[in-house]
Amino acid sequence: MKYIHVAQANCKNCYKCLRVCPVKSIRYKDNHVEVLDEECILCGRCIRNCPQHAKSLTNDISAIRGALRAGGRARVAALAPSYIASFGADNRFKLAGALRRLGFDAVEETAVGAHAVTREYARILESGKMDNMITTCCSSLVFLVQKYFPRLTPQLAPVLSPMEAHGAWLRKKYGADALIVFFAPCISKIEEARTSPAHNISGVVTFKQLSEWLEEEDISISSAPEGFFGSDPSASAIYPVFEGITEDVRANLPPDSPVFDRYSFLSLQGAKDVVEMLEEMQAGRLHDCFIEAGICYGSCVNGPEKPDSGYMPISTALELRRYLKKEEKNAREMDLSSVELARVIEPTPVRMEIPDEKTIRSILAQIGKTDPSHELNCGSCGYRTCREKAIAVYQKKAELYMCMPYMSQISETLANVTLSVSPDYIIAVDDALLVRECNLAAQHLFRLTRDKIVGRRIDDFLDPYDFAISIGERKDIPLHKVRYKKRGITVNQTVVYIKEQGLAIAFLHDITKEEEEAEELGRLKLDTMEMAQNVIDKQMTVAQEIASLLGETTAETKVTLTKLKNLIIYDGKNEGNG
């Protein structure tokens, strides 16, 4: 069943979920992540640590709300002991009243079930039958062992969790058909209740969901009428505090019990420490240990689905301890001897294909790791080692280029090559108009090395006008022609403002030669036009002179030809005497 939803639009390639996931049950593909349900242990760390809030719990409680409205059977709210840390000791009875306003007939504390579990742990320890015994209150821990350390399942305490033990007792108290809803800060409890063969718990609502539910119903805990609980407080309410289980088990053993001579009592919090413990145990290095193990750092008071997102395991644990100290006189343990606490935990190993050494080395070689010395194991990709990442690539859970050092190296190489070979002058200045970077071409222009340029004001080298406008108004300056007379250059210049870094980066393309050639061509055109005009003027003068000479010659020719014509016609006789 899918419990964790990923909003792909919000997923920003940060790999934070991979880094915090103790079992790497996440597939990264096409710039988004997907939680692999069959591999997940439902610790909720990916939800809680996602900086973009891209992950959320999918847990539809509409059926529970509908069953409350339907009535017809006992409706019981069972509160995990950590409710004090989430809602406050002063609000204890008000929370009970608020739950009754939601429609519950009874409100019970699961610390009652925790005490029964404590006594069963003590009994098994005194029997001396187990080498090591790991507590099974944390269902994420149980899933971790079943899936990833299956050979260690015999080391898990064969005892119901407090939730299941309490649920079994509540069914005897309120009826087999009772609606029993468990409230907790855990995600894994939802799956535990769903897959439990006994189905003692009808459904699970997280504390965060309860807080949202009360808000939807316009019920304020602080102003709710006080309610009451179906049983007295239990000293085992110490369970959700780090070292609380070992403390409670010790208190329920006789002072002279041989258990103290044989077993070492250990308390571990947080997935990292728990995994390391399991690795040592699997290697045969741990024996005769009673181990309280919780996946959440700070134990249950710091569960992933508590109402607030603050990380305060120490202060909340102290608050719970102070509350329990005040309630010591009221504590009275209920008799759960009628409940069968035995539990069979079977291994359910995750099947994953592991590539051979040649394939691993081939994958690593594709990102420049051709030798083991190249494996930095920095963890930036989310995996502990480069080899683990390569295996994940083979299993199609990770992308090949999810390697920050490699991509950084590629990026720097490309940037350096671009800066080095670019013929343009590239200069970056900050908001104080100090040069922060320049390329090789700019160094040649200024006839200075980089270390003599960086840190100085841009106006020591160029007119700062465009830079000042870009920085001051936080905008780009479009491409335009600039003449730097002192440098003897003309450039096509554009300035790009980088908001995130507060830098103005100028790109200057030298067009001095083109401008000089254009000026020379212009001068040549003017000279040619002047020469052409002179030729035209001379041609006009000649034409006019020729025309004048032709006019005189034509007149003389006309007179001569006229006389010749008359001579022929009149044969020398007088024209006027015919």
Coordinates of C-alpha atoms in Angstrom, one line a residue:
M1 CA 0.0 0.0 0.0
K2 CA 1.3 3.4 -0.9
Y3 CA 1.6 5.7 2.1
I4 CA 4.0 8.4 0.9
H5 CA 3.0 10.7 -2.0
V6 CA 5.5 12.8 -3.8
A7 CA 4.4 16.1 -5.4
Q8 CA 6.7 16.1 -8.5
A9 CA 6.3 19.8 -9.1
N10 CA 7.9 20.5 -5.8
C11 CA 10.8 18.0 -6.0
K12 CA 14.0 19.9 -6.7
N13 CA 16.8 17.4 -7.1
C14 CA 18.3 18.0 -3.7
Y15 CA 18.7 14.3 -2.8
K16 CA 17.9 15.2 0.8
C17 CA 15.4 12.3 1.0
L18 CA 18.0 9.9 -0.2
R19 CA 20.5 11.1 2.3
V20 CA 18.1 10.6 5.3
C21 CA 16.5 7.4 4.1
P22 CA 18.2 4.6 6.1
V23 CA 17.4 1.9 3.5
K24 CA 17.5 4.0 0.3
S25 CA 14.0 2.9 -0.7
I26 CA 13.7 5.7 -3.2
R27 CA 14.0 5.7 -7.0
Y28 CA 15.3 8.8 -8.7
K29 CA 14.3 9.1 -12.3
D30 CA 13.6 12.0 -14.7
N31 CA 14.5 14.5 -12.1
H32 CA 11.9 13.3 -9.6
V33 CA 11.8 10.7 -6.8
E34 CA 9.5 7.9 -6.1
V35 CA 9.2 6.0 -2.8
L36 CA 9.4 2.2 -3.3
D37 CA 6.7 0.8 -1.1
E38 CA 8.1 -2.8 -1.0
E39 CA 11.4 -1.5 0.3
C40 CA 10.2 1.3 2.6
I41 CA 10.2 0.9 6.4
L42 CA 7.8 3.8 6.8
C43 CA 10.0 5.8 9.2
G44 CA 8.8 9.0 7.7
R45 CA 12.2 10.6 7.6
C46 CA 11.8 11.6 3.9
I47 CA 8.6 13.5 4.7
R48 CA 10.0 15.3 7.7
N49 CA 13.3 16.3 6.1
C50 CA 12.0 17.3 2.6
P51 CA 13.0 21.0 2.4
Q52 CA 10.4 21.6 -0.4
H53 CA 7.5 19.7 1.4
A54 CA 7.2 17.6 -1.7
K55 CA 6.3 14.5 0.3
S56 CA 3.2 13.8 2.3
L57 CA 1.4 11.0 4.1
T58 CA -1.4 9.3 2.2
N59 CA -3.8 8.0 4.9
D60 CA -7.5 8.4 4.2
I61 CA -9.3 8.5 7.5
S62 CA -12.7 9.2 6.0
A63 CA -13.8 5.6 6.8
I64 CA -13.0 6.2 10.4
R65 CA -14.9 9.4 10.5
G66 CA -17.9 7.7 8.8
A67 CA -17.8 4.9 11.3
L68 CA -17.9 7.4 14.2
R69 CA -21.0 9.0 12.8
A70 CA -22.7 5.6 12.1
G71 CA -22.6 4.6 15.8
G72 CA -24.1 1.2 16.8
R73 CA -20.9 0.0 18.5
A74 CA -18.4 1.2 21.1
R75 CA -16.0 3.8 19.7
V76 CA -12.7 3.9 21.5
A77 CA -9.7 6.3 21.0
A78 CA -6.4 4.8 22.1
L79 CA -3.6 7.3 22.6
A80 CA 0.1 6.4 22.3
P81 CA 2.0 7.6 25.4
S82 CA 3.8 10.3 23.4
Y83 CA 0.5 12.3 23.2
I84 CA 1.7 14.3 26.2
A85 CA 4.7 15.5 24.3
S86 CA 2.6 16.5 21.3
F87 CA -0.4 18.1 23.0
G88 CA 1.0 19.1 26.4
A89 CA 0.5 17.6 29.9
D90 CA -1.8 20.5 30.9
N91 CA -4.1 19.6 28.0
R92 CA -4.4 15.9 29.0
F93 CA -8.1 15.9 30.1
K94 CA -9.0 18.6 27.5
L95 CA -7.7 16.3 24.7
A96 CA -9.9 13.6 26.1
G97 CA -12.8 16.0 26.0
A98 CA -12.0 17.0 22.4
L99 CA -11.9 13.4 21.3
R100 CA -15.3 12.8 22.8
R101 CA -16.6 15.8 20.9
L102 CA -15.4 14.1 17.7
G103 CA -17.7 11.2 18.6
F104 CA -15.6 8.7 20.7
D105 CA -17.3 7.0 23.6
A106 CA -14.1 6.3 25.5
V107 CA -10.5 7.5 25.6
E108 CA -7.8 5.1 26.7
E109 CA -4.0 5.4 27.2
T110 CA -1.9 2.8 25.4
A111 CA 0.7 3.0 28.2
V112 CA -1.5 0.3 29.7
G113 CA -0.4 -2.0 26.9
A114 CA 3.2 -0.9 27.3
H115 CA 3.2 -2.1 30.9
A116 CA 2.1 -5.6 29.8
V117 CA 4.8 -5.6 27.2
T118 CA 7.4 -4.6 29.8
R119 CA 6.4 -7.5 32.0
E120 CA 6.7 -9.9 29.1
Y121 CA 10.1 -8.6 28.2
A122 CA 11.2 -9.1 31.8
R123 CA 9.8 -12.7 31.8
I124 CA 11.7 -13.6 28.7
L125 CA 14.9 -12.1 30.0
E126 CA 14.6 -14.1 33.2
S127 CA 14.1 -17.3 31.2
G128 CA 17.5 -16.7 29.6
K129 CA 16.3 -18.3 26.3
M130 CA 17.4 -15.5 24.0
D131 CA 21.0 -14.5 23.1
N132 CA 20.1 -10.9 22.2
M133 CA 16.6 -9.4 22.5
I134 CA 15.7 -6.3 20.5
T135 CA 12.5 -4.5 21.5
T136 CA 9.6 -4.7 19.0
C137 CA 7.7 -1.6 20.0
C138 CA 8.9 0.4 17.0
S139 CA 7.3 -1.1 13.9
S140 CA 9.8 0.7 11.6
L141 CA 12.5 -1.2 13.4
V142 CA 10.7 -4.5 12.9
F143 CA 10.2 -3.8 9.2
L144 CA 14.0 -2.9 9.0
V145 CA 15.0 -6.2 10.4
Q146 CA 12.5 -8.2 8.4
K147 CA 13.5 -6.7 5.1
Y148 CA 17.2 -5.9 5.4
F149 CA 18.5 -8.1 8.2
P150 CA 16.2 -11.2 7.9
R151 CA 18.7 -13.5 9.6
L152 CA 18.3 -11.4 12.8
T153 CA 14.5 -11.8 13.1
P154 CA 15.0 -14.5 15.8
Q155 CA 16.7 -11.7 17.8
L156 CA 13.5 -9.6 17.9
A157 CA 11.4 -9.9 21.0
P158 CA 8.5 -12.3 20.1
V159 CA 6.1 -9.9 21.8
L160 CA 3.2 -7.8 20.6
S161 CA 3.8 -4.1 20.4
P162 CA 2.0 -1.9 23.0
M163 CA -0.5 -0.9 20.4
E164 CA -1.5 -4.4 19.6
A165 CA -1.5 -5.6 23.2
H166 CA -3.7 -2.6 24.2
G167 CA -6.0 -3.2 21.2
A168 CA -6.5 -6.9 22.2
W169 CA -7.3 -5.8 25.8
L170 CA -9.7 -3.1 24.6
R171 CA -11.6 -5.6 22.5
K172 CA -12.2 -7.7 25.6
K173 CA -13.3 -4.6 27.5
Y174 CA -15.5 -2.9 24.9
G175 CA -16.6 -5.8 22.6
A176 CA -15.1 -7.7 19.7
D177 CA -16.9 -5.4 17.2
A178 CA -15.7 -2.1 18.9
L179 CA -14.2 0.6 16.7
I180 CA -10.7 1.0 18.1
V181 CA -8.7 3.9 16.7
F182 CA -5.1 4.3 17.6
F183 CA -3.5 7.8 17.6
A184 CA 0.3 8.1 17.3
P185 CA 3.1 10.2 15.7
C186 CA 4.1 7.2 13.5
I187 CA 3.5 6.3 9.9
S188 CA 4.6 2.7 10.3
K189 CA 1.8 2.0 12.9
I190 CA -0.7 2.3 10.1
E191 CA 0.9 -0.6 8.2
E192 CA 1.4 -2.6 11.4
A193 CA -2.3 -2.3 12.2
R194 CA -3.3 -3.1 8.6
T195 CA -1.2 -6.3 8.4
S196 CA -1.7 -7.6 11.9
P197 CA -3.3 -11.1 11.8
A198 CA -5.5 -10.2 14.9
H199 CA -6.7 -6.9 13.5
N200 CA -7.1 -5.5 17.0
I201 CA -6.8 -1.9 15.8
S202 CA -9.5 -0.7 13.4
G203 CA -7.5 2.2 12.1
V204 CA -4.6 4.6 12.8
V205 CA -4.7 8.4 12.8
T206 CA -1.5 10.3 13.2
F207 CA -1.3 13.2 15.7
K208 CA -0.8 15.6 12.8
Q209 CA -4.0 14.3 11.2
L210 CA -5.8 14.6 14.6
S211 CA -4.7 18.2 14.9
E212 CA -6.1 19.0 11.4
W213 CA -9.3 17.0 12.1
L214 CA -10.0 19.1 15.2
E215 CA -9.3 22.3 13.3
E216 CA -11.8 21.2 10.6
E217 CA -14.4 20.6 13.2
D218 CA -13.6 23.9 14.9
I219 CA -12.7 22.2 18.1
S220 CA -10.0 23.9 20.2
I221 CA -8.2 21.6 22.7
S222 CA -7.5 24.6 25.0
S223 CA -11.2 25.5 25.2
A224 CA -12.6 22.0 25.1
P225 CA -14.4 20.7 28.2
E226 CA -12.4 18.2 30.2
G227 CA -13.0 14.5 29.6
F228 CA -11.8 11.5 31.4
F229 CA -9.8 8.3 30.6
G230 CA -10.9 4.7 30.9
S231 CA -8.0 3.7 33.1
D232 CA -5.5 5.3 35.5
P233 CA -2.1 6.5 34.4
S234 CA 0.7 3.9 34.0
A235 CA 4.3 4.2 34.9
S236 CA 5.1 2.6 31.5
A237 CA 4.1 5.9 29.9
I238 CA 7.9 6.4 29.9
Y239 CA 8.1 4.3 26.7
P240 CA 8.3 7.2 24.2
V241 CA 11.3 8.8 25.9
F242 CA 14.8 7.7 24.9
E243 CA 16.0 4.9 27.3
G244 CA 12.4 4.8 28.7
I245 CA 11.9 1.1 27.8
T246 CA 15.1 -0.1 29.4
E247 CA 14.4 2.0 32.4
D248 CA 10.9 0.5 32.7
V249 CA 12.1 -3.1 32.2
R250 CA 14.8 -2.7 34.8
A251 CA 12.2 -1.4 37.3
N252 CA 10.1 -4.5 36.7
L253 CA 12.9 -6.9 37.5
P254 CA 13.9 -8.0 41.0
P255 CA 17.0 -6.2 42.2
D256 CA 18.8 -9.5 42.6
S257 CA 17.7 -10.9 39.2
P258 CA 20.4 -12.9 37.3
V259 CA 19.3 -10.9 34.3
F260 CA 21.6 -8.0 35.4
D261 CA 24.6 -10.4 35.6
R262 CA 24.1 -11.8 32.1
Y263 CA 22.6 -9.1 30.0
S264 CA 23.8 -5.6 29.0
F265 CA 21.1 -3.0 28.6
L266 CA 21.5 -0.8 25.5
S267 CA 19.4 2.0 24.2
L268 CA 19.8 3.2 20.6
Q269 CA 18.1 6.1 18.9
G270 CA 18.1 7.1 15.2
A271 CA 18.3 4.9 12.1
K272 CA 22.1 5.3 11.7
D273 CA 23.0 3.9 15.1
V274 CA 20.4 1.2 14.8
V275 CA 21.7 0.0 11.4
E276 CA 25.3 0.0 12.7
M277 CA 24.1 -2.1 15.7
L278 CA 22.4 -4.6 13.4
E279 CA 25.4 -4.8 11.2
E280 CA 27.6 -5.7 14.2
M281 CA 25.1 -8.2 15.5
Q282 CA 24.9 -9.8 12.1
A283 CA 28.7 -10.1 12.1
G284 CA 28.4 -12.0 15.4
R285 CA 30.0 -9.3 17.5
L286 CA 27.1 -8.7 19.9
H287 CA 25.8 -11.2 22.5
D288 CA 23.7 -11.1 25.7
C289 CA 22.2 -7.7 25.1
F290 CA 18.8 -6.3 25.8
I291 CA 18.5 -3.6 23.2
E292 CA 15.9 -0.8 23.1
A293 CA 16.0 0.4 19.5
G294 CA 14.0 3.2 17.9
I295 CA 14.3 4.5 14.4
C296 CA 13.4 8.1 15.4
Y297 CA 16.2 10.1 17.0
G298 CA 14.8 11.2 20.3
S299 CA 12.4 8.2 20.3
C300 CA 8.6 8.5 19.9
V301 CA 8.3 12.0 21.3
N302 CA 10.1 13.1 18.1
G303 CA 7.9 11.0 15.7
P304 CA 7.5 12.2 12.1
E305 CA 3.8 12.9 12.4
K306 CA 3.6 15.0 15.5
P307 CA 1.6 18.1 15.0
D308 CA 4.5 20.6 14.9
S309 CA 7.6 20.3 12.7
G310 CA 10.0 21.4 15.5
Y311 CA 12.8 19.2 16.5
M312 CA 12.8 19.3 20.3
P313 CA 13.5 15.7 21.6
I314 CA 15.2 16.9 24.8
S315 CA 12.7 19.4 26.1
T316 CA 9.7 17.3 25.2
A317 CA 11.3 14.3 26.9
L318 CA 11.9 16.3 30.0
E319 CA 8.3 17.5 29.9
L320 CA 7.0 14.0 29.8
R321 CA 9.3 12.9 32.6
R322 CA 8.1 15.8 34.8
Y323 CA 4.5 14.8 34.1
L324 CA 5.1 11.2 35.0
K325 CA 6.8 12.2 38.2
K326 CA 3.8 14.2 39.2
E327 CA 1.5 11.3 38.3
E328 CA 3.4 8.7 40.2
K329 CA 0.9 8.7 43.1
N330 CA -2.0 8.1 40.6
A331 CA -0.3 5.3 38.6
R332 CA -2.1 2.0 38.8
E333 CA -1.3 -0.8 36.5
M334 CA -4.1 -2.7 34.8
D335 CA -4.2 -6.5 34.6
L336 CA -3.7 -7.6 31.0
S337 CA -2.9 -11.2 31.9
S338 CA -5.8 -12.4 29.8
V339 CA -4.1 -11.1 26.7
E340 CA -1.9 -13.4 24.6
L341 CA 1.2 -11.4 24.1
A342 CA 3.2 -13.9 22.0
R343 CA 4.0 -12.9 18.5
V344 CA 5.6 -14.6 15.5
I345 CA 7.8 -12.4 13.4
E346 CA 8.8 -13.8 10.0
P347 CA 11.5 -12.5 7.7
T348 CA 10.4 -10.7 4.5
P349 CA 13.7 -10.0 2.8
V350 CA 13.8 -7.5 0.0
R351 CA 15.0 -9.1 -3.2
M352 CA 17.5 -6.9 -5.1
E353 CA 19.9 -8.0 -7.8
I354 CA 23.5 -7.1 -7.0
P355 CA 25.9 -6.6 -10.0
D356 CA 29.3 -8.3 -10.2
E357 CA 32.5 -6.4 -9.6
K358 CA 33.2 -5.8 -13.4
T359 CA 29.8 -4.2 -13.8
I360 CA 30.3 -2.0 -10.8
R361 CA 33.6 -0.8 -12.1
S362 CA 32.2 -0.2 -15.5
I363 CA 29.4 2.0 -14.1
L364 CA 31.9 4.0 -12.0
A365 CA 34.2 4.4 -15.0
Q366 CA 31.5 6.3 -16.8
I367 CA 31.7 9.1 -14.3
G368 CA 35.5 9.2 -14.3
K369 CA 36.1 6.9 -11.3
T370 CA 38.4 4.5 -13.1
D371 CA 40.3 3.7 -9.9
P372 CA 39.2 3.1 -6.3
S373 CA 41.2 6.2 -5.3
H374 CA 38.7 8.3 -7.3
E375 CA 35.9 7.2 -5.1
L376 CA 35.4 10.1 -2.7
N377 CA 32.4 8.6 -0.9
C378 CA 31.2 12.1 -0.1
G379 CA 27.6 11.1 0.2
S380 CA 26.3 14.1 -1.7
C381 CA 24.2 11.8 -4.0
G382 CA 22.5 10.3 -0.9
Y383 CA 24.4 7.0 -0.9
R384 CA 27.1 6.3 1.7
T385 CA 29.6 5.2 -0.9
C386 CA 30.3 5.5 -4.6
R387 CA 29.9 1.7 -4.9
E388 CA 26.4 1.8 -3.3
K389 CA 25.4 4.5 -5.8
A390 CA 26.8 2.4 -8.7
I391 CA 24.7 -0.6 -7.5
A392 CA 21.7 1.7 -7.3
V393 CA 22.3 2.8 -10.9
Y394 CA 22.4 -0.9 -11.9
Q395 CA 19.1 -1.5 -10.1
K396 CA 17.6 1.5 -11.9
K397 CA 17.1 3.4 -8.6
A398 CA 19.5 6.1 -9.3
E399 CA 20.7 8.1 -12.3
L400 CA 24.4 7.8 -13.4
Y401 CA 25.1 11.5 -13.1
M402 CA 23.8 11.9 -9.6
C403 CA 27.4 12.7 -8.5
M404 CA 28.1 16.2 -7.4
P405 CA 31.9 16.1 -7.5
Y406 CA 31.8 14.7 -11.1
M407 CA 29.2 17.2 -12.3
S408 CA 31.1 20.0 -10.5
Q409 CA 34.3 18.9 -12.2
I410 CA 32.5 18.9 -15.6
S411 CA 30.9 22.2 -15.0
E412 CA 34.2 23.8 -13.9
T413 CA 36.0 22.3 -16.9
L414 CA 33.4 23.6 -19.3
A415 CA 33.4 27.0 -17.6
N416 CA 37.2 27.2 -17.5
V417 CA 37.5 26.2 -21.2
T418 CA 34.8 28.7 -22.1
L419 CA 36.5 31.5 -20.2
S420 CA 39.9 30.6 -21.5
V421 CA 39.2 30.2 -25.2
S422 CA 36.6 32.9 -25.5
P423 CA 38.0 35.8 -27.5
D424 CA 35.5 38.1 -25.8
Y425 CA 36.3 40.1 -22.7
I426 CA 34.3 38.7 -19.8
I427 CA 34.3 40.6 -16.5
A428 CA 32.1 40.1 -13.4
V429 CA 31.7 42.8 -10.8
D430 CA 29.9 42.9 -7.4
D431 CA 27.5 45.4 -5.9
A432 CA 30.5 47.5 -4.8
L433 CA 31.7 47.6 -8.4
L434 CA 34.7 45.4 -7.5
V435 CA 36.0 43.0 -10.1
R436 CA 35.3 39.4 -8.9
E437 CA 36.3 37.5 -12.0
C438 CA 37.7 38.0 -15.4
N439 CA 38.8 35.7 -18.2
L440 CA 42.1 35.4 -20.0
A441 CA 41.1 37.8 -22.8
A442 CA 40.3 40.5 -20.3
Q443 CA 43.7 40.0 -18.6
H444 CA 45.4 40.5 -21.9
L445 CA 43.3 43.7 -22.5
F446 CA 44.3 45.1 -19.1
R447 CA 47.9 43.8 -19.4
L448 CA 47.6 42.4 -15.9
T449 CA 47.3 39.0 -14.3
R450 CA 44.1 37.9 -12.7
D451 CA 45.4 38.4 -9.1
K452 CA 46.2 42.0 -10.0
I453 CA 42.7 42.7 -11.4
V454 CA 40.3 40.9 -9.0
G455 CA 39.4 43.0 -6.0
R456 CA 39.9 46.3 -7.7
R457 CA 37.2 48.7 -8.9
I458 CA 36.0 48.4 -12.4
D459 CA 36.6 52.1 -13.0
D460 CA 40.3 51.4 -12.7
F461 CA 40.0 49.7 -16.1
L462 CA 36.8 50.7 -17.9
D463 CA 34.0 53.2 -17.8
P464 CA 31.7 51.9 -15.0
Y465 CA 28.5 53.4 -16.3
D466 CA 26.8 50.3 -17.6
F467 CA 28.0 48.2 -14.6
A468 CA 26.6 50.8 -12.1
I469 CA 23.3 50.9 -13.9
S470 CA 23.0 47.1 -14.0
I471 CA 23.9 46.7 -10.3
G472 CA 21.9 49.7 -9.1
E473 CA 18.7 48.8 -11.0
R474 CA 19.2 45.1 -10.9
K475 CA 18.6 44.7 -14.6
D476 CA 20.4 43.6 -17.8
I477 CA 21.9 46.1 -20.2
P478 CA 21.0 45.2 -23.8
L479 CA 23.7 44.8 -26.5
H480 CA 25.0 48.2 -27.7
K481 CA 28.2 49.7 -29.0
V482 CA 30.7 51.3 -26.6
R483 CA 33.9 53.1 -27.3
Y484 CA 36.6 52.9 -24.7
K485 CA 39.0 55.6 -25.9
K486 CA 41.6 55.1 -23.2
R487 CA 41.9 51.4 -24.2
G488 CA 41.6 52.2 -27.9
I489 CA 38.9 49.7 -28.4
T490 CA 35.3 49.6 -29.6
V491 CA 33.1 46.8 -28.4
N492 CA 29.6 45.4 -28.7
Q493 CA 28.7 45.2 -25.0
T494 CA 26.0 43.5 -23.0
V495 CA 25.7 43.2 -19.2
V496 CA 23.8 40.4 -17.5
Y497 CA 22.6 40.9 -13.9
I498 CA 22.8 37.7 -11.7
K499 CA 20.3 38.3 -8.9
E500 CA 21.2 35.3 -6.8
Q501 CA 24.9 36.3 -6.6
G502 CA 24.4 40.1 -6.9
L503 CA 26.9 40.2 -9.8
A504 CA 26.9 42.1 -13.1
I505 CA 28.7 40.1 -15.8
A506 CA 29.7 42.0 -18.9
F507 CA 30.5 40.4 -22.2
L508 CA 32.5 42.7 -24.5
H509 CA 33.0 41.6 -28.1
D510 CA 35.8 43.6 -29.7
I511 CA 34.8 45.2 -33.0
T512 CA 37.7 47.7 -33.1
K513 CA 39.1 46.2 -36.4
E514 CA 35.7 46.1 -38.0
E515 CA 35.1 49.7 -37.0
E516 CA 38.5 50.8 -38.3
E517 CA 37.8 48.9 -41.6
A518 CA 34.4 50.5 -41.7
E519 CA 35.9 54.0 -41.2
E520 CA 38.5 53.3 -43.9
L521 CA 35.8 52.1 -46.3
G522 CA 33.8 55.3 -45.5
R523 CA 36.8 57.5 -46.3
L524 CA 37.4 55.5 -49.5
K525 CA 33.8 56.0 -50.5
L526 CA 34.0 59.8 -49.9
D527 CA 37.2 60.1 -51.9
T528 CA 35.7 58.0 -54.7
M529 CA 32.5 60.2 -54.7
E530 CA 34.7 63.4 -54.8
M531 CA 36.7 62.0 -57.7
A532 CA 33.5 61.0 -59.5
Q533 CA 32.1 64.4 -59.0
N534 CA 35.3 66.0 -60.4
V535 CA 35.1 63.8 -63.5
I536 CA 31.4 64.7 -63.9
D537 CA 32.2 68.5 -63.6
K538 CA 35.0 68.2 -66.1
Q539 CA 32.9 66.2 -68.5
M540 CA 30.2 68.9 -68.3
T541 CA 32.7 71.6 -69.1
V542 CA 34.0 69.8 -72.1
A543 CA 30.5 69.0 -73.3
Q544 CA 29.6 72.7 -73.0
E545 CA 32.7 73.8 -74.9
I546 CA 32.1 71.2 -77.6
A547 CA 28.5 72.3 -77.9
S548 CA 29.7 75.9 -78.3
L549 CA 32.2 75.0 -81.0
L550 CA 29.6 72.8 -82.7
G551 CA 27.2 75.7 -82.7
E552 CA 29.6 78.1 -84.5
T553 CA 30.7 75.4 -87.0
T554 CA 27.1 74.5 -87.8
A555 CA 26.2 78.1 -88.5
E556 CA 29.1 78.6 -90.9
T557 CA 28.3 75.2 -92.6
K558 CA 24.7 76.3 -93.1
V559 CA 25.7 79.5 -94.9
T560 CA 28.2 77.7 -97.1
L561 CA 25.8 75.0 -98.0
T562 CA 23.0 77.5 -98.7
K563 CA 25.2 79.3 -101.1
L564 CA 26.2 76.1 -102.8
K565 CA 22.6 75.1 -103.2
N566 CA 21.6 78.4 -104.8
L567 CA 24.5 78.2 -107.1
I568 CA 23.4 74.8 -108.4
I569 CA 19.8 75.8 -108.8
Y570 CA 20.2 79.2 -110.4
D571 CA 23.3 78.4 -112.3
G572 CA 25.0 81.5 -111.1
K573 CA 22.1 83.8 -112.0
N574 CA 20.6 86.3 -109.7
E575 CA 17.9 84.6 -107.6
G576 CA 15.7 87.5 -107.6
N577 CA 15.6 88.0 -111.5
G578 CA 13.9 85.1 -112.8

